[in-house]
CSV table of N, CA and C in Angstrom, one decimal:
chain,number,residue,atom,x,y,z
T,78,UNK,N,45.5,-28.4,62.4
T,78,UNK,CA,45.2,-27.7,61.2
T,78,UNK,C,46.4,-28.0,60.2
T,79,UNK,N,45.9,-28.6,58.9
T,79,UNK,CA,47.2,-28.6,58.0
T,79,UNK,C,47.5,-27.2,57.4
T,80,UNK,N,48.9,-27.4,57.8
T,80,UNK,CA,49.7,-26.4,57.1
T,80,UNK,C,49.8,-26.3,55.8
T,81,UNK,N,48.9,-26.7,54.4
T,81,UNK,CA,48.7,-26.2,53.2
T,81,UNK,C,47.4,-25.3,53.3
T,82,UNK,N,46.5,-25.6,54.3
T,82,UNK,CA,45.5,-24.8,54.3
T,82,UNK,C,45.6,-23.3,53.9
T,83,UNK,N,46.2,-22.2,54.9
T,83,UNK,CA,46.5,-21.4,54.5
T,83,UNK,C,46.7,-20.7,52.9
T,84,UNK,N,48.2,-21.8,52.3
T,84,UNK,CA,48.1,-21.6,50.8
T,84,UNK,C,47.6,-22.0,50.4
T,85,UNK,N,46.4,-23.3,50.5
T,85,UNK,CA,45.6,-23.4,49.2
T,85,UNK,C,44.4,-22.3,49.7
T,86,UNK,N,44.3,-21.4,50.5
T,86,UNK,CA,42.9,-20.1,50.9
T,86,UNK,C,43.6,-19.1,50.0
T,87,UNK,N,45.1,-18.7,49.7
T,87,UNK,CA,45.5,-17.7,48.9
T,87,UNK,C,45.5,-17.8,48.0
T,88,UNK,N,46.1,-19.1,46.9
T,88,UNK,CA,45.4,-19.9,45.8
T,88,UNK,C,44.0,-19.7,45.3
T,89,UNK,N,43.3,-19.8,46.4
T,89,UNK,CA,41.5,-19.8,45.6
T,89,UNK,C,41.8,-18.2,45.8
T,90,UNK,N,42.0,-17.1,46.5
T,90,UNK,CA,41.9,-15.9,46.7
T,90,UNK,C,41.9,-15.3,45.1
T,91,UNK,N,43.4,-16.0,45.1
T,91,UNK,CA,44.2,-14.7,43.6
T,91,UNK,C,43.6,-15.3,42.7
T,92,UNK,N,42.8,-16.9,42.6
T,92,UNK,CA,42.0,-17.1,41.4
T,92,UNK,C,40.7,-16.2,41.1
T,93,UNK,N,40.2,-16.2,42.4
T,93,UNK,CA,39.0,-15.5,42.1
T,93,UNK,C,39.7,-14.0,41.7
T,94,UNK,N,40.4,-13.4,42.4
T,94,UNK,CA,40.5,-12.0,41.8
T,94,UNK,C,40.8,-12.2,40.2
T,95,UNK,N,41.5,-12.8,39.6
T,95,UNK,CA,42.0,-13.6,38.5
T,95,UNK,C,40.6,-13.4,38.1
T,96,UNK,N,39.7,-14.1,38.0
T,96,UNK,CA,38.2,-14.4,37.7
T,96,UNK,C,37.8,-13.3,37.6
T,97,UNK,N,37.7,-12.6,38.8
T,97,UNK,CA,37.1,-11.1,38.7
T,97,UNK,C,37.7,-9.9,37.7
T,98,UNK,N,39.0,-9.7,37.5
T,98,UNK,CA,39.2,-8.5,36.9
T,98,UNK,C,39.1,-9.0,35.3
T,99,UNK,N,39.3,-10.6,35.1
T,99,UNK,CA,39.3,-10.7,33.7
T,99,UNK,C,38.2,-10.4,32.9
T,100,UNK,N,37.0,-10.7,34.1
T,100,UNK,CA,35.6,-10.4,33.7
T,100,UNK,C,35.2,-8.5,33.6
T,101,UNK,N,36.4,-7.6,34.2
T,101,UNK,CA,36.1,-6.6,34.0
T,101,UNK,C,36.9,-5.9,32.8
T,102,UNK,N,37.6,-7.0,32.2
T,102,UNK,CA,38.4,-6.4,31.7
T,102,UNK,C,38.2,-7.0,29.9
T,103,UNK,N,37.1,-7.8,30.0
T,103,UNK,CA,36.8,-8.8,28.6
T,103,UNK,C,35.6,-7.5,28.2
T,104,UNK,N,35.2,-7.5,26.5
T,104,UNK,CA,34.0,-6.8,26.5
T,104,UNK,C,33.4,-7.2,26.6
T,105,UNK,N,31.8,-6.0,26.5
T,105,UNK,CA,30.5,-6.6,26.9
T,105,UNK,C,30.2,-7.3,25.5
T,106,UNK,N,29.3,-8.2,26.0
T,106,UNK,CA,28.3,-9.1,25.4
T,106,UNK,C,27.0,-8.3,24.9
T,107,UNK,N,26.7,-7.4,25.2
T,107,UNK,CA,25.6,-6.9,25.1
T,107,UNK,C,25.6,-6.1,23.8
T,108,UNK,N,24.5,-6.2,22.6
T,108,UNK,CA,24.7,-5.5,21.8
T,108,UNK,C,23.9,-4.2,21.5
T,109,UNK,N,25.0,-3.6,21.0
T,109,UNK,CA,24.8,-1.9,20.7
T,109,UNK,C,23.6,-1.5,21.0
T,110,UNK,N,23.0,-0.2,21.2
T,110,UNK,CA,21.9,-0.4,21.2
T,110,UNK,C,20.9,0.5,19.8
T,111,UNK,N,20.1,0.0,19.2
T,111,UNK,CA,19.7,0.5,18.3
T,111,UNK,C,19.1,1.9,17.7
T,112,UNK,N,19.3,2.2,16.4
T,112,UNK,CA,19.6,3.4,16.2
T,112,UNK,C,18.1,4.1,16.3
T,113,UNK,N,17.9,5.4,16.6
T,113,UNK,CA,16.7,6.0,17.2
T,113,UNK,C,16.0,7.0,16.0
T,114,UNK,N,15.0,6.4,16.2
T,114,UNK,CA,14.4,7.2,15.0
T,114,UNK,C,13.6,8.3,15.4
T,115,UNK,N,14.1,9.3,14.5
T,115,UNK,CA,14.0,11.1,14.6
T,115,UNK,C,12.7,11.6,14.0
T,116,UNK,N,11.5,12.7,13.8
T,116,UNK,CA,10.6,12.7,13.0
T,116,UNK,C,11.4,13.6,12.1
T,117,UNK,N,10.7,13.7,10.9
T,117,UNK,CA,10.9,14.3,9.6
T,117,UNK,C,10.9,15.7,9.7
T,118,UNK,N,11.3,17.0,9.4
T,118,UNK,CA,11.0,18.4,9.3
T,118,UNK,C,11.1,18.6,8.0
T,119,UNK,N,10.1,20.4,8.2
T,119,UNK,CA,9.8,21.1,7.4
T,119,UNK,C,10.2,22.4,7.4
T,120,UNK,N,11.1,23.0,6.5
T,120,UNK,CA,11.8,23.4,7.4
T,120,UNK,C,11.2,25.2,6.8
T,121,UNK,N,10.9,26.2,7.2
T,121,UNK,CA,9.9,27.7,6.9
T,121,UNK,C,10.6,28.1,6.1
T,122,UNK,N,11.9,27.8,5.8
T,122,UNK,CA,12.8,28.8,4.2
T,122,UNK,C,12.7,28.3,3.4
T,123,UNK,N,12.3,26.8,3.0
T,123,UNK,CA,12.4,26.3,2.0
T,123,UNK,C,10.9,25.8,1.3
T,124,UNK,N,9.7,26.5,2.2
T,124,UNK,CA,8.4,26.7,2.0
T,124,UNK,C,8.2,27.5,1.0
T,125,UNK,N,7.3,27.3,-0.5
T,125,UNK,CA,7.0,27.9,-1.7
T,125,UNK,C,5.7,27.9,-1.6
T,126,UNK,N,4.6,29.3,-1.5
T,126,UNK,CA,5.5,30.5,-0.3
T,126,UNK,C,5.1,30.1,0.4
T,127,UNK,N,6.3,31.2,1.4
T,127,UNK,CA,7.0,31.4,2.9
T,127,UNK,C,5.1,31.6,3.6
T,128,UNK,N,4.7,32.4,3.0
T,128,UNK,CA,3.4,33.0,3.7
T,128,UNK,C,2.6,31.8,4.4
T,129,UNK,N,1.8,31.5,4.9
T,129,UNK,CA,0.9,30.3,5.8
T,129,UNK,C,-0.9,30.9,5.4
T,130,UNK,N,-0.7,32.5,5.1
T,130,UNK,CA,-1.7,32.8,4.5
T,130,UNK,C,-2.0,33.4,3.2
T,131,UNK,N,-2.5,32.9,2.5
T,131,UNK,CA,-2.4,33.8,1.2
T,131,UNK,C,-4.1,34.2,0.7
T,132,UNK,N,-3.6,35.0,0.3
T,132,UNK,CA,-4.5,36.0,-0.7
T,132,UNK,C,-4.7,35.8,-2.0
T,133,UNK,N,-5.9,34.9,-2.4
T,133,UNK,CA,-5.9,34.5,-3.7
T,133,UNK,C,-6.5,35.4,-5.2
T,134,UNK,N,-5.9,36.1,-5.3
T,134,UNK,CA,-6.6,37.5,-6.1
T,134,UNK,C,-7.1,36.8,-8.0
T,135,UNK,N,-6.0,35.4,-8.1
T,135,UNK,CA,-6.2,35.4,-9.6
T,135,UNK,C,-6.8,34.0,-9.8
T,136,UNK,N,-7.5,34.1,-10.8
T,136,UNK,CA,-8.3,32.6,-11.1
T,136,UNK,C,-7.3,31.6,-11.5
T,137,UNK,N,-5.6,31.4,-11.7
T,137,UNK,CA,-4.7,31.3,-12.6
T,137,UNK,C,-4.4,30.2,-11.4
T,138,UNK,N,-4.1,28.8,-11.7
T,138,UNK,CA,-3.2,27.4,-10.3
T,138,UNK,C,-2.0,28.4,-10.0
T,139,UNK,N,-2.3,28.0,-8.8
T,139,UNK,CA,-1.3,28.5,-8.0
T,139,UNK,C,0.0,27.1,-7.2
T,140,UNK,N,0.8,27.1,-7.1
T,140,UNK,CA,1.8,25.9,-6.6
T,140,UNK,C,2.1,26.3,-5.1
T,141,UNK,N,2.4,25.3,-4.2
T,141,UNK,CA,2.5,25.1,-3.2
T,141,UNK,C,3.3,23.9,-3.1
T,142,UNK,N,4.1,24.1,-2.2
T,142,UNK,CA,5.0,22.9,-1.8
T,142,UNK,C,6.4,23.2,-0.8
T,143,UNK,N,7.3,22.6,-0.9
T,143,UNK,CA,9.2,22.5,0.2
T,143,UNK,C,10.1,21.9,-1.0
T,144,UNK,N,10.6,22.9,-1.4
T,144,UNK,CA,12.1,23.1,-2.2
T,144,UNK,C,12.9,21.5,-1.8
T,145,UNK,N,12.8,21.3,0.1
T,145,UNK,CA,13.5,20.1,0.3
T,145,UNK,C,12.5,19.9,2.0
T,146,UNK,N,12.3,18.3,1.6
T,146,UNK,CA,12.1,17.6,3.1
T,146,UNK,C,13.4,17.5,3.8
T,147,UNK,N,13.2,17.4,5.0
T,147,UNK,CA,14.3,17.0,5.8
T,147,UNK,C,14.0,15.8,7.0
T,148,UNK,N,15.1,15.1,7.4
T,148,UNK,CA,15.1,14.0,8.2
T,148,UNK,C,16.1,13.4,8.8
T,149,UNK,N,16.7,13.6,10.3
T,149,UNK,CA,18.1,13.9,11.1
T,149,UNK,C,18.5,11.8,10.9
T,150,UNK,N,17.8,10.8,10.0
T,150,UNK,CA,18.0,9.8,10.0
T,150,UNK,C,17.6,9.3,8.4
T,151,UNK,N,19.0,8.8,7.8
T,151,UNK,CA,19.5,8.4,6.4
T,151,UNK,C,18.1,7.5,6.0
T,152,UNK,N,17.4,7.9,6.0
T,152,UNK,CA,15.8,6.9,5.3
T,152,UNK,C,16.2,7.2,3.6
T,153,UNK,N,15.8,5.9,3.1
T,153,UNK,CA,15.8,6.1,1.5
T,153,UNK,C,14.5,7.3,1.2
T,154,UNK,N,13.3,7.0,1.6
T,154,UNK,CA,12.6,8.1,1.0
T,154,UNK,C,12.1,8.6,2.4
T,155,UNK,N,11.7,9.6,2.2
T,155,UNK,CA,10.2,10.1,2.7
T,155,UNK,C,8.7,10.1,2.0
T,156,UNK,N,7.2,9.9,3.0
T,156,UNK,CA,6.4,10.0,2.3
T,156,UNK,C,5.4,10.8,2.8
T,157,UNK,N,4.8,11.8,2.1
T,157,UNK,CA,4.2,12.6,1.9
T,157,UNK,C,2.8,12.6,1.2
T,158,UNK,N,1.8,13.7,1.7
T,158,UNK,CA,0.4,13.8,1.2
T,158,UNK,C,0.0,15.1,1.1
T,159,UNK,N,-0.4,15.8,0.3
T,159,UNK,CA,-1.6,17.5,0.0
T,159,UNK,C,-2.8,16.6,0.6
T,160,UNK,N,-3.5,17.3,1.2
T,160,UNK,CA,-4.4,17.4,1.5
T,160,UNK,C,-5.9,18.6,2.1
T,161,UNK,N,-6.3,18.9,1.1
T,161,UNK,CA,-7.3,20.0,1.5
T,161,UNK,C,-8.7,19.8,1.9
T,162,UNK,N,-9.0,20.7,3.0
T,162,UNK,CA,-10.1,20.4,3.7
T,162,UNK,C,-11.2,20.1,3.2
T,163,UNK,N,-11.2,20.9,1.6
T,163,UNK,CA,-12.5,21.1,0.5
T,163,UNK,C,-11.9,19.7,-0.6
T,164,UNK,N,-11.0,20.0,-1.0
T,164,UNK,CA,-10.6,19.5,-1.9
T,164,UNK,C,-10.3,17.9,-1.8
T,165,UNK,N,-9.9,17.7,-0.5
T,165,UNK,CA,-9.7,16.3,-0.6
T,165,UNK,C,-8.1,16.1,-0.5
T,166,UNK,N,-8.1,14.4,-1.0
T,166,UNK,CA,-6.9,14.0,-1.1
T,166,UNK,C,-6.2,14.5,-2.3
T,167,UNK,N,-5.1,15.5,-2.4
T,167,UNK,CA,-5.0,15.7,-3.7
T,167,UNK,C,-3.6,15.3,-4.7
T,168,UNK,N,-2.9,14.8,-3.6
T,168,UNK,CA,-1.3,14.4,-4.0
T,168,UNK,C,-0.9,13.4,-2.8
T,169,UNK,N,-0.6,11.9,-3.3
T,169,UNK,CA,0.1,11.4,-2.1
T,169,UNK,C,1.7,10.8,-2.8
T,170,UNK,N,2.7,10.6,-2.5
T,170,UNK,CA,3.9,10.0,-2.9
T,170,UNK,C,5.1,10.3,-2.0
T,171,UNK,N,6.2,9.6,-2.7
T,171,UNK,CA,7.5,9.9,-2.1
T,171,UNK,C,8.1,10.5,-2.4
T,172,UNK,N,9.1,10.7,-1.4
T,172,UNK,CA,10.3,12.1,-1.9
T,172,UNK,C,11.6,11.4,-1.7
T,173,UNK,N,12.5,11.6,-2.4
T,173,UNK,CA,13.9,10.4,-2.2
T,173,UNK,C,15.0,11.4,-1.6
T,174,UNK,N,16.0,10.4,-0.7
T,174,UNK,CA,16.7,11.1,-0.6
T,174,UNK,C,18.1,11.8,-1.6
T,175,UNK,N,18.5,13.1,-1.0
T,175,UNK,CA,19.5,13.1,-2.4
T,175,UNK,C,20.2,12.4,-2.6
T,176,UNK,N,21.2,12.2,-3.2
T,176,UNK,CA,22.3,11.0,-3.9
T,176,UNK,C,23.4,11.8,-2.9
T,177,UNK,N,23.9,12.5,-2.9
T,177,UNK,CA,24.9,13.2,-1.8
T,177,UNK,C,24.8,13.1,-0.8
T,178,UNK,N,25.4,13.3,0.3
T,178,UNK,CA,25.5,12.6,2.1
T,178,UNK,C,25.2,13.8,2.2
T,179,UNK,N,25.1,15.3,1.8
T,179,UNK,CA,25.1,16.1,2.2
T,179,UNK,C,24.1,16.7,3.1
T,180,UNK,N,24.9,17.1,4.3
T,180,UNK,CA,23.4,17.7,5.5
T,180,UNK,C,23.5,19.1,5.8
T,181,UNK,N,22.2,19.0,5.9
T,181,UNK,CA,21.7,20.5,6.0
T,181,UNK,C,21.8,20.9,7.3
T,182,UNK,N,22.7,22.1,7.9
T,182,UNK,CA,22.8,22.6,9.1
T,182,UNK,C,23.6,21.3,9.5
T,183,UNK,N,24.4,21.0,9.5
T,183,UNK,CA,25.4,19.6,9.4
T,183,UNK,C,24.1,18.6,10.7
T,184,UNK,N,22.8,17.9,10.4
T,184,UNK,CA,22.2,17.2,11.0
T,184,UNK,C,21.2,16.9,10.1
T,185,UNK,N,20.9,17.5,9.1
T,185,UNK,CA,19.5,16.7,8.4
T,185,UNK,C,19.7,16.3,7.1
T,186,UNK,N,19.3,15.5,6.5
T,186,UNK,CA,19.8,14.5,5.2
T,186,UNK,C,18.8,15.5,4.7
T,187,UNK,N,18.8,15.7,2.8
T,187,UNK,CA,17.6,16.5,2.1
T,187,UNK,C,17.3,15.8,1.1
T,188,UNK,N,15.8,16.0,1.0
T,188,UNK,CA,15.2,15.1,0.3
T,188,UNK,C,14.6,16.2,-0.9
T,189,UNK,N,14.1,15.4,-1.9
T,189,UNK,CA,13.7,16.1,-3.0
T,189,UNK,C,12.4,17.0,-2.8
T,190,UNK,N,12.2,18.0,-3.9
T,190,UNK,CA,11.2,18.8,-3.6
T,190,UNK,C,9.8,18.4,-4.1
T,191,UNK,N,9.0,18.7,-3.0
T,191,UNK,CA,7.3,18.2,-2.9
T,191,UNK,C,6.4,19.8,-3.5
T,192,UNK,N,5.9,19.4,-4.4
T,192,UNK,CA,4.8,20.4,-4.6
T,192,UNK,C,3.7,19.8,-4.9
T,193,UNK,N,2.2,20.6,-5.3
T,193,UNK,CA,1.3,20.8,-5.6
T,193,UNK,C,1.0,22.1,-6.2
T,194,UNK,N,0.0,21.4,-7.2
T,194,UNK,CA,-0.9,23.0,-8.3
T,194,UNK,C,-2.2,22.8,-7.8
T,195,UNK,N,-2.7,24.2,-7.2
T,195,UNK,CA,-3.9,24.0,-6.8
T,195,UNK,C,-4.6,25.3,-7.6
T,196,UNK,N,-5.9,24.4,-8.1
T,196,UNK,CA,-6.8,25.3,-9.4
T,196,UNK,C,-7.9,26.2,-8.1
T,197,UNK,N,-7.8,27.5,-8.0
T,197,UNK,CA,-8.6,27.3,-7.2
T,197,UNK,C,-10.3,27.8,-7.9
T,198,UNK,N,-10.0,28.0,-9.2
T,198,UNK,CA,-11.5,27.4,-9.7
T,198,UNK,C,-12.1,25.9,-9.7
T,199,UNK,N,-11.3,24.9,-9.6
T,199,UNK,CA,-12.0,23.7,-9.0
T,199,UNK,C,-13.4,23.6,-8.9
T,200,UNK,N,-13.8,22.5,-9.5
T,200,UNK,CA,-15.5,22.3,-8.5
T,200,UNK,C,-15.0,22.5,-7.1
T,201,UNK,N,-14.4,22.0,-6.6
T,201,UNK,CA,-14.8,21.8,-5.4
T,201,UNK,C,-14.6,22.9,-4.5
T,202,UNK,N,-14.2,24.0,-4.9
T,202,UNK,CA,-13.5,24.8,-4.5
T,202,UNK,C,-14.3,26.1,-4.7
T,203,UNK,N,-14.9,26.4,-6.1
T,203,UNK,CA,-15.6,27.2,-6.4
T,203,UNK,C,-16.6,27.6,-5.5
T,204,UNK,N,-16.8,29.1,-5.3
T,204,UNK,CA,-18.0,29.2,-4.6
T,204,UNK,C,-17.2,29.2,-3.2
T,205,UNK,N,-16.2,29.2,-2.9
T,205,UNK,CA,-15.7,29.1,-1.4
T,205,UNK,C,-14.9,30.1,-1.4
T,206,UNK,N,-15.1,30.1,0.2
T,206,UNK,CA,-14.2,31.7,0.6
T,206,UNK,C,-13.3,31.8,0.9
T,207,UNK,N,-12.9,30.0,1.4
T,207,UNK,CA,-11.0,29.6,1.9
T,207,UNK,C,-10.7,28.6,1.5
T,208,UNK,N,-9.5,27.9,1.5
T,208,UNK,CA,-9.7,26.4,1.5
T,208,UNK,C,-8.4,26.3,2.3
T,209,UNK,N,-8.0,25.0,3.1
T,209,UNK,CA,-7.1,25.1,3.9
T,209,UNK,C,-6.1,23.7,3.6
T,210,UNK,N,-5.2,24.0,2.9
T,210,UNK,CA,-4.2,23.1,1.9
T,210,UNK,C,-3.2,22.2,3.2
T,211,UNK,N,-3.2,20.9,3.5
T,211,UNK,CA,-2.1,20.8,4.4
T,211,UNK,C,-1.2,19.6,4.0
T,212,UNK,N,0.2,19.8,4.4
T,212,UNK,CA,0.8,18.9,3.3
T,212,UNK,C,1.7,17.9,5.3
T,213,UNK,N,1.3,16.7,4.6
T,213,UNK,CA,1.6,15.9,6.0
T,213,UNK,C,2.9,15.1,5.7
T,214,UNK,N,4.0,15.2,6.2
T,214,UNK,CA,5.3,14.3,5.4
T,214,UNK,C,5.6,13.4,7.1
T,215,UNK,N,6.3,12.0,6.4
T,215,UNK,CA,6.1,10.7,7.5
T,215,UNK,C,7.5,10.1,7.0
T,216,UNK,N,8.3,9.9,8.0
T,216,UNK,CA,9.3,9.0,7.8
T,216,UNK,C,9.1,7.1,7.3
T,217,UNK,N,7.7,6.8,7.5
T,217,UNK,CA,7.5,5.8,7.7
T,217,UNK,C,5.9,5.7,6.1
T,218,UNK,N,5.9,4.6,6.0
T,218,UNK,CA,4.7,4.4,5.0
T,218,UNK,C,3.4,4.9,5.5
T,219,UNK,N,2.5,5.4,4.6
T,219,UNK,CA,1.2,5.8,5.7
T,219,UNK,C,0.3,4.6,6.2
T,220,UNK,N,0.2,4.7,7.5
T,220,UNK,CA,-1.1,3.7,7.5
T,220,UNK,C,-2.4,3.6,6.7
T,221,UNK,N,-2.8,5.0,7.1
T,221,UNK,CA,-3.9,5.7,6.4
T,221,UNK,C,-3.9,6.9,6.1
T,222,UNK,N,-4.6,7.3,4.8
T,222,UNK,CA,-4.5,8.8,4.1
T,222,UNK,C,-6.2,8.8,4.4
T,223,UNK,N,-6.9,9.7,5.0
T,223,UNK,CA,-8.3,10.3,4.7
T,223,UNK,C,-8.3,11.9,4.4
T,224,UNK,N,-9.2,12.3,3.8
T,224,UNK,CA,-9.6,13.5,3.9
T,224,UNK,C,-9.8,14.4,4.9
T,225,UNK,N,-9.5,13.7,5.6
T,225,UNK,CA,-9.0,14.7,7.1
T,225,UNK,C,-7.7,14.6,7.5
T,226,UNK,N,-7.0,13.7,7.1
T,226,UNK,CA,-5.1,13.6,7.9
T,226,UNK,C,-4.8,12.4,6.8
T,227,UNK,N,-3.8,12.4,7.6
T,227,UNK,CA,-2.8,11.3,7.7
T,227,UNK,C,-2.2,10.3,8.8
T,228,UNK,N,-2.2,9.3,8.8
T,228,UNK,CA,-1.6,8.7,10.2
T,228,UNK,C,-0.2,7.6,9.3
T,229,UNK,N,0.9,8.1,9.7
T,229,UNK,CA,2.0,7.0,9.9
T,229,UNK,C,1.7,5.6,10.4
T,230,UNK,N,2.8,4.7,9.8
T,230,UNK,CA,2.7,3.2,10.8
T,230,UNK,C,3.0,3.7,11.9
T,231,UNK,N,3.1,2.7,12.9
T,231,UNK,CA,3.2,2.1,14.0
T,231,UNK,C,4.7,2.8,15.1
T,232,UNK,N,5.6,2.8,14.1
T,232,UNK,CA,6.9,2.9,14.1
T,232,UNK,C,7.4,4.7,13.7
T,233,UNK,N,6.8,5.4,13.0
T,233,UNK,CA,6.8,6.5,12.1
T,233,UNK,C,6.2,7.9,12.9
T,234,UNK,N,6.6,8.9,12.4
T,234,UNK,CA,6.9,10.2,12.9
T,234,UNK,C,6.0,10.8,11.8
T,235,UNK,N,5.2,12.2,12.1
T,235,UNK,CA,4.7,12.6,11.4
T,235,UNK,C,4.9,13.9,11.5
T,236,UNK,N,5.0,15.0,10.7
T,236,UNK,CA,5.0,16.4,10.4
T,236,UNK,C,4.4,16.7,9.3
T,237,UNK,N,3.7,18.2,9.4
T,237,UNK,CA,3.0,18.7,8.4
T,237,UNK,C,3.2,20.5,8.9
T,238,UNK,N,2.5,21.2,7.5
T,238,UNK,CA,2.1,22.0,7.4
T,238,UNK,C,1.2,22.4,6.9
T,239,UNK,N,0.8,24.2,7.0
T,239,UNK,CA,-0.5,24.5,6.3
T,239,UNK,C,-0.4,25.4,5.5
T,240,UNK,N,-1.4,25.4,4.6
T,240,UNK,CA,-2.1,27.1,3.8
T,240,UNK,C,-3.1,27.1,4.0
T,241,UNK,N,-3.4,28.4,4.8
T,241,UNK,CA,-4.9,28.6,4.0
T,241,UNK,C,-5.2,29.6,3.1
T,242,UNK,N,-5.7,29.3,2.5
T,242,UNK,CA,-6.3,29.9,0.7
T,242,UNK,C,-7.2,30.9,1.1
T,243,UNK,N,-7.4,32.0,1.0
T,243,UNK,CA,-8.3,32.7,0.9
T,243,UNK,C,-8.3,33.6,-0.2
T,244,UNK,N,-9.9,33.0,-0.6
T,244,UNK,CA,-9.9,33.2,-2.1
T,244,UNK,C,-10.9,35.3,-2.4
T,245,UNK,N,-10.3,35.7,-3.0
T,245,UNK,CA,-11.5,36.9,-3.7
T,245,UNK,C,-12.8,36.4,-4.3
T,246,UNK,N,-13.7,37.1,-3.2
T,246,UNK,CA,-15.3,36.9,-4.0
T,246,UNK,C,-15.4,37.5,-5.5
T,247,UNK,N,-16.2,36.1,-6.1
T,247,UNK,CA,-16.2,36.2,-7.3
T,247,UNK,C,-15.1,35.8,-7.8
T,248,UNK,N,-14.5,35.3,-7.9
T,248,UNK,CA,-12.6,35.2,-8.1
T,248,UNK,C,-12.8,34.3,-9.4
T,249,UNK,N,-13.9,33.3,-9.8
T,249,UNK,CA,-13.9,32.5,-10.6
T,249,UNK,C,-15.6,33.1,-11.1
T,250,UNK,N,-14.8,32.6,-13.2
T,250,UNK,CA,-16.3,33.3,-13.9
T,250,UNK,C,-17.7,32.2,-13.7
């Protein structure tokens, strides 16, 4: 047996340990992993009004809408739709975020305020005993707006809320 054998076996040894800790000790290669998209809220204090059911006593538009959208992920806008069961499509657009970094309950960015005027003399409306107002807000662009919903892209989160209108008989001349 030659007598270098031995040291050239400890030689390859400390190389490979060499090899190994450098590789535990370089960073990873792998990158970050991508940032996770949160759905949008709505949040019940900042609902104009608070109530989910109202009592429509006067022929006079009444407004509905959120003081502020909310979204735990820096999106430029949010997008939003009214939609009533009688009435239809009645408001689709966006809501921006503020200009301020400022979060609400330190986790949700605030977006500008969404409303609607709802006439509840309307054709389409008149002659009815409820109508049921629902406002659908989407982190993402809509796929589709119908007269029955809303659907987000592919990618997108959706939240909504409701009113329902209940109107006084006879309420309109």
């Amino acid at each position: 047996m030659n007598p270098r054998y031995p040291q050239f076996l400890v030689s390859v040894a400390w190389f490979m340990l060499f090899i190994g800790c450098s590789a535990c000790l370089s960073p990873s290669l792998e990158e970050d992993p991508p940032d996770v998209n949160l759905a949008p809220h709505i949040a019940d204090e900042f609902l104009t009004p608070a109530e989910d059911v109202l009592r429509v006593e006067s022929p006079d538009p009444l407004v509905l809408g959120a003081e502020s959208l909310l979204d735990p992920n820096p999106e430029d806008a949010l997008y939003y739709a009214f939609i009533g069961e009688h009435s239809g499509i009645i408001e689709q657009a966006t809501s921006s975020r503020h200009p301020t970094d400022e979060l609400y309950r330190d986790a949700l960015y605030l977006f500008d305020r969404v409303d609607v005027e709802i006439d509840p003399c309307s054709e389409r409306l008149r002659g009815r005993d409820n109508e049921l107002i629902r406002l659908f807000v989407s982190d993402r662009p809509f796929h589709r707006v119908t007269e029955s919903g809303a659907e987000p892209d592919d990618d997108g989160f959706i939240t909504s809320h409701r009113w329902l209108l209940r109107f006084r008989s006879q309420l309109c001349p």
